[in-house]
Short mmCIF file of C-alpha atoms in Angstrom, two decimals:
data_model
loop_
_atom_site.label_atom_id
_atom_site.label_comp_id
_atom_site.label_asym_id
_atom_site.label_seq_id
_atom_site.Cartn_x
_atom_site.Cartn_y
_atom_site.Cartn_z
CA MET A 1 -27.18 6.91 -7.74
CA ALA A 2 -24.56 5.84 -4.98
CA ALA A 3 -24.63 2.40 -3.83
CA TYR A 4 -23.40 0.91 -0.75
CA ILE A 5 -22.03 -2.38 0.27
CA ILE A 6 -22.55 -3.17 3.81
CA VAL A 7 -20.53 -5.95 5.47
CA ASP A 8 -20.77 -7.58 9.01
CA ILE A 9 -17.37 -9.66 9.47
CA SER A 10 -16.34 -12.25 12.02
CA ILE A 11 -12.73 -12.78 11.71
CA THR A 12 -11.56 -16.22 12.45
CA ASP A 13 -7.91 -15.91 11.63
CA PRO A 14 -6.64 -12.25 12.33
CA GLN A 15 -3.22 -12.82 11.00
CA GLU A 16 -4.61 -13.90 7.27
CA TYR A 17 -7.08 -11.32 7.45
CA GLU A 18 -4.54 -8.70 7.68
CA GLU A 19 -3.26 -9.77 4.24
CA TYR A 20 -6.84 -9.16 3.10
CA LYS A 21 -6.92 -5.92 4.53
CA LYS A 22 -3.55 -4.98 2.57
CA LEU A 23 -4.94 -6.21 -0.77
CA THR A 24 -8.32 -4.68 -0.82
CA PRO A 25 -8.15 -0.86 -0.86
CA ALA A 26 -6.60 -0.66 -4.34
CA THR A 27 -9.25 -3.26 -5.84
CA ILE A 28 -12.23 -0.76 -4.13
CA ALA A 29 -10.32 2.31 -5.92
CA GLU A 30 -10.42 0.70 -9.18
CA TYR A 31 -13.92 0.65 -9.32
CA ASP A 32 -14.45 4.27 -7.90
CA GLY A 33 -15.36 2.93 -4.60
CA LYS A 34 -14.33 4.20 -1.04
CA PHE A 35 -14.44 3.24 2.46
CA ILE A 36 -17.31 4.99 4.46
CA VAL A 37 -16.75 2.73 7.81
CA ARG A 38 -13.88 0.25 7.98
CA GLY A 39 -13.92 -1.61 11.47
CA GLY A 40 -14.68 1.11 13.89
CA HIS A 41 -16.12 0.65 17.21
CA THR A 42 -19.84 -0.44 17.21
CA GLU A 43 -22.47 -0.03 19.69
CA THR A 44 -26.00 -1.70 19.55
CA LEU A 45 -28.81 0.80 19.97
CA GLU A 46 -31.73 -1.67 19.37
CA GLY A 47 -32.15 -5.71 18.84
CA ASP A 48 -29.45 -8.07 19.45
CA TRP A 49 -26.95 -7.63 16.47
CA GLN A 50 -23.53 -7.88 17.81
CA PRO A 51 -21.04 -7.33 14.88
CA GLU A 52 -17.41 -7.98 15.42
CA ARG A 53 -16.27 -5.72 12.42
CA VAL A 54 -18.53 -3.59 10.15
CA VAL A 55 -17.56 -2.31 6.81
CA VAL A 56 -19.54 0.03 4.58
CA LEU A 57 -18.28 0.96 0.91
CA GLU A 58 -19.58 3.41 -1.33
CA PHE A 59 -19.66 3.12 -5.18
CA PRO A 60 -21.13 5.38 -7.47
CA THR A 61 -23.90 2.53 -8.77
CA VAL A 62 -24.90 -0.82 -7.85
CA GLU A 63 -23.60 -1.94 -11.05
CA ARG A 64 -20.03 -0.53 -10.24
CA ALA A 65 -20.38 -2.24 -6.57
CA LYS A 66 -21.13 -5.68 -8.06
CA ALA A 67 -18.48 -5.29 -10.82
CA TRP A 68 -15.78 -4.79 -7.97
CA TRP A 69 -17.18 -7.83 -5.99
CA SER A 70 -16.91 -10.27 -9.08
CA SER A 71 -13.79 -8.69 -10.49
CA ALA A 72 -10.61 -10.67 -11.14
CA ASN A 73 -8.77 -7.98 -9.21
CA TYR A 74 -10.59 -8.55 -6.08
CA THR A 75 -10.64 -12.34 -6.49
CA LYS A 76 -7.37 -13.02 -4.58
CA ALA A 77 -8.28 -10.86 -1.55
CA LYS A 78 -11.91 -12.22 -1.47
CA VAL A 79 -10.48 -15.99 -1.44
CA ILE A 80 -8.44 -14.73 1.61
CA ARG A 81 -11.32 -13.12 3.40
CA GLN A 82 -13.60 -16.29 2.87
CA ARG A 83 -10.64 -18.29 4.55
CA ALA A 84 -9.97 -15.83 7.43
CA ALA A 85 -13.68 -14.73 8.27
CA ASN A 86 -17.12 -15.48 8.19
CA THR A 87 -19.02 -12.63 6.17
CA GLN A 88 -22.54 -11.25 5.77
CA MET A 89 -22.62 -9.00 2.83
CA ILE A 90 -25.35 -6.93 1.19
CA VAL A 91 -25.41 -4.17 -1.58
CA VAL A 92 -28.08 -1.59 -1.21
CA ASP A 93 -29.22 1.70 -3.11
CA GLY A 94 -28.47 4.94 -1.85
CA VAL A 95 -30.91 7.91 -1.84
#
């Protein structure tokens, strides 16, 4: 069953975050993942959620998604993201 990582990112260092954006796609592809949403325009329809940047990744399974997130190959990019942004991230099963 497909799984999705949903991310709400508030960028604090745009220049450093650009480096993260360069490093990440190849690491996602290594785990059979792909971008579904990558920072497009958002519009709040209900509630008070005002995200700065939303990213949605699709992986074949939750296990593959979690393997990517904890992989050595993603570690360098993850450290950069954690310095350059405040992040809320979840993984959820698809249907």
